[in-house]
Short mmCIF file of C-alpha atoms and ligand atoms in Angstrom, two decimals:
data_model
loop_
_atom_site.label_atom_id
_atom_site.label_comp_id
_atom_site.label_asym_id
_atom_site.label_seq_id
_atom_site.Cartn_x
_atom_site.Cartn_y
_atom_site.Cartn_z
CA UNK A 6 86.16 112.39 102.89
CA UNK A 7 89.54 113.57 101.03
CA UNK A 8 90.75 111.07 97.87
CA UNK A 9 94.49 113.02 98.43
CA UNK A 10 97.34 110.91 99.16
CA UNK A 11 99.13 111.22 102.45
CA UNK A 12 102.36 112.01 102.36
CA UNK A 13 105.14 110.15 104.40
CA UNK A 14 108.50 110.71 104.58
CA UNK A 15 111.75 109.49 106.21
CA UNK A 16 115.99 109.48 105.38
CA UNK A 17 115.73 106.39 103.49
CA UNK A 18 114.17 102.97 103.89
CA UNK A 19 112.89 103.23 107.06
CA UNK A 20 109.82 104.66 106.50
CA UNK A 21 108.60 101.64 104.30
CA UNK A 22 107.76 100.58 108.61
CA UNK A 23 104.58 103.13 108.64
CA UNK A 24 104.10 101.94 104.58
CA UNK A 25 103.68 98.20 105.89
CA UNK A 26 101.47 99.30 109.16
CA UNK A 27 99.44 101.97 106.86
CA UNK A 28 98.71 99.94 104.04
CA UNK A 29 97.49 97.13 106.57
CA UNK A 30 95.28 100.17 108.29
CA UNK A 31 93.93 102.11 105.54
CA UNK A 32 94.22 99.48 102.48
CA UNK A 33 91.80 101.98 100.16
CA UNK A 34 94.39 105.05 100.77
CA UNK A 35 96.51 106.08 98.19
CA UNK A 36 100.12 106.88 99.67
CA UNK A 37 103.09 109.30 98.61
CA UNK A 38 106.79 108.11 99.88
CA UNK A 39 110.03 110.25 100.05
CA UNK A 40 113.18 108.79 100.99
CA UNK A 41 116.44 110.94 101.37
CA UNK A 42 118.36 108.54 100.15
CA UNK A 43 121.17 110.86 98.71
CA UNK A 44 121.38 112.50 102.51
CA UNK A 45 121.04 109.17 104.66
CA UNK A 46 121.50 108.89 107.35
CA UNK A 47 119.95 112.12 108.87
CA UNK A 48 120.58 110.58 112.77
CA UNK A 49 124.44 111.81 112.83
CA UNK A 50 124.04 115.38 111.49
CA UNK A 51 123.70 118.67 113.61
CA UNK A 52 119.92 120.04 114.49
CA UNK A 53 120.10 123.25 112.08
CA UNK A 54 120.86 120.68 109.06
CA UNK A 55 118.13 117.92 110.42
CA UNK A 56 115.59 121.09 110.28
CA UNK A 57 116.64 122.19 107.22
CA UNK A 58 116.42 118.34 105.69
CA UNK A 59 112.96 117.70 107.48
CA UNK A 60 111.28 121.46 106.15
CA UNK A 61 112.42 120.13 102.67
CA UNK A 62 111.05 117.00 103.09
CA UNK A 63 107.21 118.19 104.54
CA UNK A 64 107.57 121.32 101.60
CA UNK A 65 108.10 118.20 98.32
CA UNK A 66 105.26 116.11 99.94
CA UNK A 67 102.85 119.76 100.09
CA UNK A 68 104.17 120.99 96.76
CA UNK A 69 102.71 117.38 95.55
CA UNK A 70 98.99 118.27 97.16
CA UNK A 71 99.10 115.68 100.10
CA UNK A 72 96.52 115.68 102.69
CA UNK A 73 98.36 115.19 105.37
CA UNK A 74 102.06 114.07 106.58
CA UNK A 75 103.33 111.55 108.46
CA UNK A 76 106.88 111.88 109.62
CA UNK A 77 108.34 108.33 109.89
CA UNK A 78 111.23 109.69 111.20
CA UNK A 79 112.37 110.11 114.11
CA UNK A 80 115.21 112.06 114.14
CA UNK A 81 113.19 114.36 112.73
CA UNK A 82 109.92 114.06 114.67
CA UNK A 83 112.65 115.03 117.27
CA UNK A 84 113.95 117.98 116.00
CA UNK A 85 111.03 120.24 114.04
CA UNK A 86 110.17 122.68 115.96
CA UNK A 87 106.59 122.46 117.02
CA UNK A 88 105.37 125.75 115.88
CA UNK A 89 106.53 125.14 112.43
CA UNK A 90 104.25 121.73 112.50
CA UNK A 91 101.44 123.22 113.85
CA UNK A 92 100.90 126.06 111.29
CA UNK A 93 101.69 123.68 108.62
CA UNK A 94 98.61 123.33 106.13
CA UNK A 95 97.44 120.05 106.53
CA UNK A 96 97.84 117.87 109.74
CA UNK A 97 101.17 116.56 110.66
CA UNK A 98 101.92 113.86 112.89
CA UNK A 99 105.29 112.66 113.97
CA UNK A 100 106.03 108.77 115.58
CA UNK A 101 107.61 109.80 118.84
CA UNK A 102 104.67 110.72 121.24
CA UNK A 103 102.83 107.38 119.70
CA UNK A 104 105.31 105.18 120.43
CA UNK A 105 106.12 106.66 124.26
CA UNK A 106 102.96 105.79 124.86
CA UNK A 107 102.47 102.31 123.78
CA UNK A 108 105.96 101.57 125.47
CA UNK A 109 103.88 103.42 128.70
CA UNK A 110 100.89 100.49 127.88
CA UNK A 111 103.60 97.39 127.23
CA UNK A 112 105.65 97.53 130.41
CA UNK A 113 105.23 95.81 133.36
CA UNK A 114 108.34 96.68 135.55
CA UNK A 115 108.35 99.93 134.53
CA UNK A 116 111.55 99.80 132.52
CA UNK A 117 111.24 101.25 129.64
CA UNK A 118 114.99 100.95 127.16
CA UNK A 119 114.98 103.59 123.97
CA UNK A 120 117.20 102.53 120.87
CA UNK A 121 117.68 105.50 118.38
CA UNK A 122 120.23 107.63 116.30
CA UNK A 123 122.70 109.99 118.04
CA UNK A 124 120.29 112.97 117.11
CA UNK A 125 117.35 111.35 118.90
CA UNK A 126 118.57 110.86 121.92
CA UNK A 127 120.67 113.92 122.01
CA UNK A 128 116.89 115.69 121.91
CA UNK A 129 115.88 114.11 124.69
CA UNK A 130 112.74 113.71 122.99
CA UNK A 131 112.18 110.28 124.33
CA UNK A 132 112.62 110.85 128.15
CA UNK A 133 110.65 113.99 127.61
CA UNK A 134 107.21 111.56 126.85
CA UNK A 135 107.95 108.82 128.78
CA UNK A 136 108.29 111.03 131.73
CA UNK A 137 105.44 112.93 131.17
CA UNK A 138 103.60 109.99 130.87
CA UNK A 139 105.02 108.43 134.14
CA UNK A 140 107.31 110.20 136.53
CA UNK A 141 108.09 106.78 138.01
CA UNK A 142 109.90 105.14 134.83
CA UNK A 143 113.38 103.77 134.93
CA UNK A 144 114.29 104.85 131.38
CA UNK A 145 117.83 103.92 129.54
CA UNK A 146 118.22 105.63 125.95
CA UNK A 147 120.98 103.99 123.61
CA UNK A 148 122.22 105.64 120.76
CA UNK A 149 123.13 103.17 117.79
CA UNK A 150 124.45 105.46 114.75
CA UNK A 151 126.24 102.49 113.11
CA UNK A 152 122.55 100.46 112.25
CA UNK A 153 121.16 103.23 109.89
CA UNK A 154 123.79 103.09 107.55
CA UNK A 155 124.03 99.14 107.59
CA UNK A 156 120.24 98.79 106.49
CA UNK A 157 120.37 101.28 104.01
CA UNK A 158 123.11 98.57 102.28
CA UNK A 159 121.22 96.47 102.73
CA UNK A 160 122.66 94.11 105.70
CA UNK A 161 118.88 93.15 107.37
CA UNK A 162 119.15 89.44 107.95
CA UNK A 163 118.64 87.82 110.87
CA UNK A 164 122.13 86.09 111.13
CA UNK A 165 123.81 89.03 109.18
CA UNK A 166 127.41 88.85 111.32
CA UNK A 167 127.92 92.78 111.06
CA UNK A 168 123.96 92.91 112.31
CA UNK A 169 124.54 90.54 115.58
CA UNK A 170 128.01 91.77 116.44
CA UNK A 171 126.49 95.80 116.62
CA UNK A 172 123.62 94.51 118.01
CA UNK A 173 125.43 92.64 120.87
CA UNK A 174 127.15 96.12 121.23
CA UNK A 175 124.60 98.57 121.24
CA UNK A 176 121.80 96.09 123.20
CA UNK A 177 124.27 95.00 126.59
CA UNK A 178 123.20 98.25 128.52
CA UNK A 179 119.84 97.60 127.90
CA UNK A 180 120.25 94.30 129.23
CA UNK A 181 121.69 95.68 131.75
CA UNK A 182 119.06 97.99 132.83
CA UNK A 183 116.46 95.00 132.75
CA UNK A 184 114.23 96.83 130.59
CA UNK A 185 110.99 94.71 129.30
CA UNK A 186 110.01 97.14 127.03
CA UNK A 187 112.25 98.42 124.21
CA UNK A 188 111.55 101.18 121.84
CA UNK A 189 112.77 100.87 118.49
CA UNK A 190 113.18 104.67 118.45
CA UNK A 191 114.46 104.65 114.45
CA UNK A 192 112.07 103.66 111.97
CA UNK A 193 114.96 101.64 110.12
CA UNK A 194 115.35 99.08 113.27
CA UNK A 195 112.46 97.12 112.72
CA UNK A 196 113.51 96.00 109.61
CA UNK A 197 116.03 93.87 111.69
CA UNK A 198 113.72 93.30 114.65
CA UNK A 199 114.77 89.83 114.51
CA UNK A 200 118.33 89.75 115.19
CA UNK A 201 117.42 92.66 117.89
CA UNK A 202 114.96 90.19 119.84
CA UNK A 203 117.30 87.37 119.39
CA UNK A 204 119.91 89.73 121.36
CA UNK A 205 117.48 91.02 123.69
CA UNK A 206 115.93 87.65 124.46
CA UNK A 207 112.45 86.42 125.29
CA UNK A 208 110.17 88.55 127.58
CA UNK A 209 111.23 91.92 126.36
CA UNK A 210 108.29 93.76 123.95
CA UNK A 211 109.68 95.93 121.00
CA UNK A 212 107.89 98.75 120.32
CA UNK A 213 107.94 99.70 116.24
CA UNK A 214 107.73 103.28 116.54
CA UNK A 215 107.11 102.75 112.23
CA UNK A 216 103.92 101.09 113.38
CA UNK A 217 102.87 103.56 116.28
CA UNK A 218 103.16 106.35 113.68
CA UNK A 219 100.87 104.85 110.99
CA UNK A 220 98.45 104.41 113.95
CA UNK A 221 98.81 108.00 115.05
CA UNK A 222 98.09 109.19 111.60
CA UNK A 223 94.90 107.07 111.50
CA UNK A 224 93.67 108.74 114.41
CA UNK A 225 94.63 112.31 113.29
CA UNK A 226 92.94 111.73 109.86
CA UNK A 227 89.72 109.98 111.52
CA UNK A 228 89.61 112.99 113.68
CA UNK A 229 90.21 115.48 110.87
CA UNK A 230 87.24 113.88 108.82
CA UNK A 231 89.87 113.11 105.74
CA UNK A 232 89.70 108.85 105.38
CA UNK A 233 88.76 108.36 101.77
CA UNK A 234 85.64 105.68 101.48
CA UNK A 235 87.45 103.38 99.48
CA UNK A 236 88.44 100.48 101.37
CA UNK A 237 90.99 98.73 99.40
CA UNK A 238 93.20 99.41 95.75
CA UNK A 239 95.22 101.92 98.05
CA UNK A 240 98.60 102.43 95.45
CA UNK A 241 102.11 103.71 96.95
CA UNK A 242 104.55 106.05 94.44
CA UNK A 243 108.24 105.81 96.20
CA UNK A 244 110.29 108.83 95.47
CA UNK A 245 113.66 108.63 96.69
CA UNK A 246 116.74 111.28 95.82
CA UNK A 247 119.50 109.21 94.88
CA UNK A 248 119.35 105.80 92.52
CA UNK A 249 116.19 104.16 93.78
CA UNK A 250 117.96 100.03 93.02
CA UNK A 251 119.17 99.57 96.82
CA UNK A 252 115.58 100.88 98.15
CA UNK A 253 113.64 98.47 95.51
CA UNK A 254 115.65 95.86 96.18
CA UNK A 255 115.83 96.07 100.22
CA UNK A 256 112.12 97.21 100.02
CA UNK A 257 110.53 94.51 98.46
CA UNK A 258 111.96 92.26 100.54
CA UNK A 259 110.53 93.74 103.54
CA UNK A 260 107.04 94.64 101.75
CA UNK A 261 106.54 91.42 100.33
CA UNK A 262 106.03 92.91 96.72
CA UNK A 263 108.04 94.03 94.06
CA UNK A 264 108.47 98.00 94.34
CA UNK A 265 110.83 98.09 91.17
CA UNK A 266 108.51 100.32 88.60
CA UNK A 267 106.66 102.36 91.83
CA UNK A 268 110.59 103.44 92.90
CA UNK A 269 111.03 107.20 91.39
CA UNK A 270 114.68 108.38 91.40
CA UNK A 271 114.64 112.13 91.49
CA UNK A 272 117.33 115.38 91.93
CA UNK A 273 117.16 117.54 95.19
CA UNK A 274 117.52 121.06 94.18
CA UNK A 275 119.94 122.06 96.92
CA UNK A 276 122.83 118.95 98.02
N1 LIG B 10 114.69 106.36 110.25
C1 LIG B 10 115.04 107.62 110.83
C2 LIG B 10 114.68 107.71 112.28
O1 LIG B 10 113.63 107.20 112.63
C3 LIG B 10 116.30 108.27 110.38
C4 LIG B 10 117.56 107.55 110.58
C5 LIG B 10 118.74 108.30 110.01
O2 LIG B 10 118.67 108.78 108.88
O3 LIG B 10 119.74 108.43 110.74
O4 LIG B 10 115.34 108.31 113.07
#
């Protein structure tokens, strides 16, 4: 038993896709948000400056005495090396390898379509699971570096014309492919899953990789012994390093309560 928060982190809003999925999980846990917001979007940037962003990131959440770290990113999940991860302190757990795997459970025709920033797929992170999950997989990996920035100002609805008109875009290989199974492999692309399965149509499964990695993390801290007993009162702090009013605003929409006074502007030390 361990009444720490657990810190999760991401480029900007979506992370709040593990907050949702957590606090539906583990209602009595207390939870600790970062947001780059002053760096967003991380997905278009080179490795060396992802790695430097993300080892910021995981060293604010320690320096605040978290208990363990989820990394609802995955850009970054992507690009960390794994031997920094596994010596960090407390246990880490990235959404990647979580969400491969439920894609592995969802598909039936053994099409499997990945969605995700340039960085992402550049790592080859995805095809990397999938296949050694399943040699046999047809898999098609789209980068969409034009969504991040979108959601972060706040363009989410379902109808939004900029939203359809990338989505139409980005989705028509995928389509293509005849994938039944899509990965939304950036945590900021459920929060317009709508106008995604509109596009996409019926029959196709989207995977919220968000969602996977709050499930991961369950199963890490079950395993680690470190759930607190309390079963519900769980509260969330939001620190974000830039003006927190677009993340409030776009936040509470998609949380379904108002995040104004939890929202925690604060200065980076290094730009
Ligand atoms: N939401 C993040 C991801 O899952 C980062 C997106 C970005 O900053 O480009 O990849």
């Amino acid at each position: 038993m361990d009444n720490r928060p657990i810190g999760v982190f991401d480029s900007g809003l979506g992370g709040l896709t593990s907050v949702r999925e957590l606090a539906r999980l583990l209602p009595g846990e207390d939870l600790l948000y970062f947001g780059d917001t002053a760096r967003t979007p991380y997905g278009s940037r080179s490795r060396d400056t992802i790695i430097r962003y993300g080892r910021e990131d995981v060293e604010l959440l320690l320096a605040r005495g978290v208990k363990a770290i989820l990394c609802a990113c995955n850009t970054v999940s992507s690009t960390l090396p794994a031997d920094y991860t596994a010596g960090l302190p407390v246990p880490f757990v990235g959404v990647v390898d979580a969400s491969a795997a439920a894609a592995v459970r969802a598909t039936k025709n053994g099409r499997i379509g990945v969605i995700a920033t340039a960085a992402t797929v550049k790592s080859g992170s995805y095809t990397r699971a999938l296949d050694a999950l399943d040699g046999s997989l047809a898999v098609t990996a789209k980068a969409c570096p034009l969504f991040v920035p979108v959601i972060e100002n706040g363009y989410v609805g379902r109808e939004e014309p900029i939203v359809t008109a990338l989505a139409r875009e980005y989705l028509a290989p995928l389509k293509e492919a005849g994938v039944d199974t899509l990965i939304l492999g950036c945590t900021h692309y459920p929060l317009i899953a709508e106008a995604i399965a509109d596009e996409m149509g019926p029959g196709v499964t989207l995977i919220d990789s968000g969602a996977q990695g709050a499930l991961a993390l369950r199963g890490a801290l079950e395993g680690a012994g470190l759930l607190r007993a309390r079963r519900s009162g769980g509260e969330v702090q939001f620190y974000v390093s830039d003006s927190g009013e677009n993340f409030a605003e776009v936040g509470s929409l998609f949380l379904g309560k108002d995040l104004a006074g939890a929202v925690h502007p604060f200065t980076l030390a290094a730009p």
